[in-house]
Amino acid sequence: MGTASLSILGPSKPTSAAAEDEDPSNPSTALLSNVESSTPPQNPTTTILFVTLIIITCLSLLASGVFAFLFFSSSSSSKSSQVLHNNTESTARPLTKLEHPVVLLISTDGFRFGYQFKTPTPNIGRLIANGTEAETGLIPVFPTLTFPNHYSIATGLYPASHGIVNNHFIEPSTGDVFYMKRHEPKWWLGEPLWETVVNHGLKAATYFWPGSEVHKGLWDCPVNYCKVFNDSVSFEERVDSVLKFFDLPSSEIPDFMTLYFEDPDTQGHKVGADDPRITEAVAHIDKMIGRLIEGLEKRGVFEDVTILLLGDHGMVGTCDGKLIFLDDLAPWINIPKDWVQSYTPLLSIWPPAGVSPSDVVAKMTEGLNSGKVENGMNLKVFLKEDLPQRLHYVGSDRISPIIGLIEEGFKVKQKRSKGKECGGAHGYDNAFFSMRSIFIGHGPQFARGRKVPSFENIQIYNLVTSILKIQGASNNGTVSFPNSILLPPP
């Protein structure tokens, strides 16, 4: 984001010479002149004018006094109101309708931080105004892709720990391939929230959350409480299905629920981050949040339910002018297509046995830095153990030996083609601001109108377990994090 220079006061308007000279024809100047120069005190006109000036002066002083009184009274009232507000937010509010805490975790895929300012979003705005917001967005884990991030949110683990290291990867010990419809437990490590919840004898319900279809521990994706992803199901139907849980007796309402929307990510990939179609998608998401709020209010439970509204990652525009072609490295090294597990925005290369990964990195780096490869300086290749430690992307055999970090907005392809396209992508370094999403917490344990610093989405797991008052599984989040964002118990 650029830094705007704010200027409240413009340059002073020059005063014309005519305005500075006294105008003999000006009535005010004539009157003052008469008062000063007239000596006969008995002149009735002069007396009337003198009295009039005195009256005007008195009225001005009286008006000033009234203004000062109102100003300081208003200031004092505002301070009193602020003190009252702070007092009412000092502790969490007790539940009034529900018998137990209920957390509804909502993901709007690809909701880049800042989208909420593109168009009026009164319903999201209502949650922000009456809840707690990450002021500059939620930080995703690397790689900033859908499945790794959704499962990090659910487990509190970095991808290297929970095993979903990409949307597509190979298990090196078996050669088996993971893709997004693989639901075998062997791929999905760690303990997701829905499993944690049922392990404690509570109820969970999931609606299209990546990984929730997987049978793990006591969680077996129960019928009517676990929906297998189907993008033909309308957003309205998804919201209404979740609302039906609140028609159950209070003791039977699930303690933890998830709700997933694949927008605005779908549009973002097609048109980038700044197209009007993104604005339409954001407006539609806001409408769905409004539908949810209205449904909860009709049931009298809106203030009792904890709503966590977030996204998994952001989005950035890409165009064919920002391309890097692996075939352009041929003078230094040949990178065959079958070495590449993913091209962009995360370049993942797995050389065959007998080919030294370090030699590959050295030769690729030489070519990229030569100045002879188009856009070469916008790709940095690493042995995975040499990646920046902040990425936490090394401790898994599923991560390929060679990882390429691509500059924001650039893409890697195998070879040149005549096709021209512009769109959007994510998956880049999570240090890029464009990869951030949103976080809003609304409910009994969140202060109203509070802003908190940005944080990584691995903290969500401990936040949910703290609200539900259950012991979570070991994870990469900070155990004390909930204390920094939640109000203390009443």
mmCIF file of C-alpha atoms in Angstrom, residues 88-95 444-446 466-467 469 482-483 486-490:
data_model
loop_
_atom_site.group_PDB
_atom_site.id
_atom_site.type_symbol
_atom_site.label_atom_id
_atom_site.label_comp_id
_atom_site.label_asym_id
_atom_site.label_seq_id
_atom_site.Cartn_x
_atom_site.Cartn_y
_atom_site.Cartn_z
ATOM 1 C CA THR A 88 -19.479 -2.416 29.822
ATOM 2 C CA GLU A 89 -16.727 -4.075 27.750
ATOM 3 C CA SER A 90 -14.446 -4.990 30.644
ATOM 4 C CA THR A 91 -15.636 -8.596 30.732
ATOM 5 C CA ALA A 92 -17.425 -11.050 28.455
ATOM 6 C CA ARG A 93 -21.202 -10.884 28.389
ATOM 7 C CA PRO A 94 -23.078 -13.882 29.856
ATOM 8 C CA LEU A 95 -25.253 -15.900 27.490
ATOM 9 C CA PRO A 444 -20.010 -12.365 23.887
ATOM 10 C CA GLN A 445 -16.234 -12.546 24.359
ATOM 11 C CA PHE A 446 -15.244 -9.893 21.812
ATOM 12 C CA SER A 466 -10.633 -21.181 24.490
ATOM 13 C CA ILE A 467 -14.136 -19.895 23.695
ATOM 14 C CA LYS A 469 -13.575 -24.025 27.176
ATOM 15 C CA PRO A 482 -6.688 -15.941 23.223
ATOM 16 C CA ASN A 483 -5.964 -13.821 26.309
ATOM 17 C CA LEU A 486 -10.787 -12.110 24.129
ATOM 18 C CA LEU A 487 -12.516 -10.376 27.023
ATOM 19 C CA PRO A 488 -12.026 -12.110 30.378
ATOM 20 C CA PRO A 489 -14.931 -14.171 31.751
ATOM 21 C CA PRO A 490 -17.668 -12.287 33.649
#
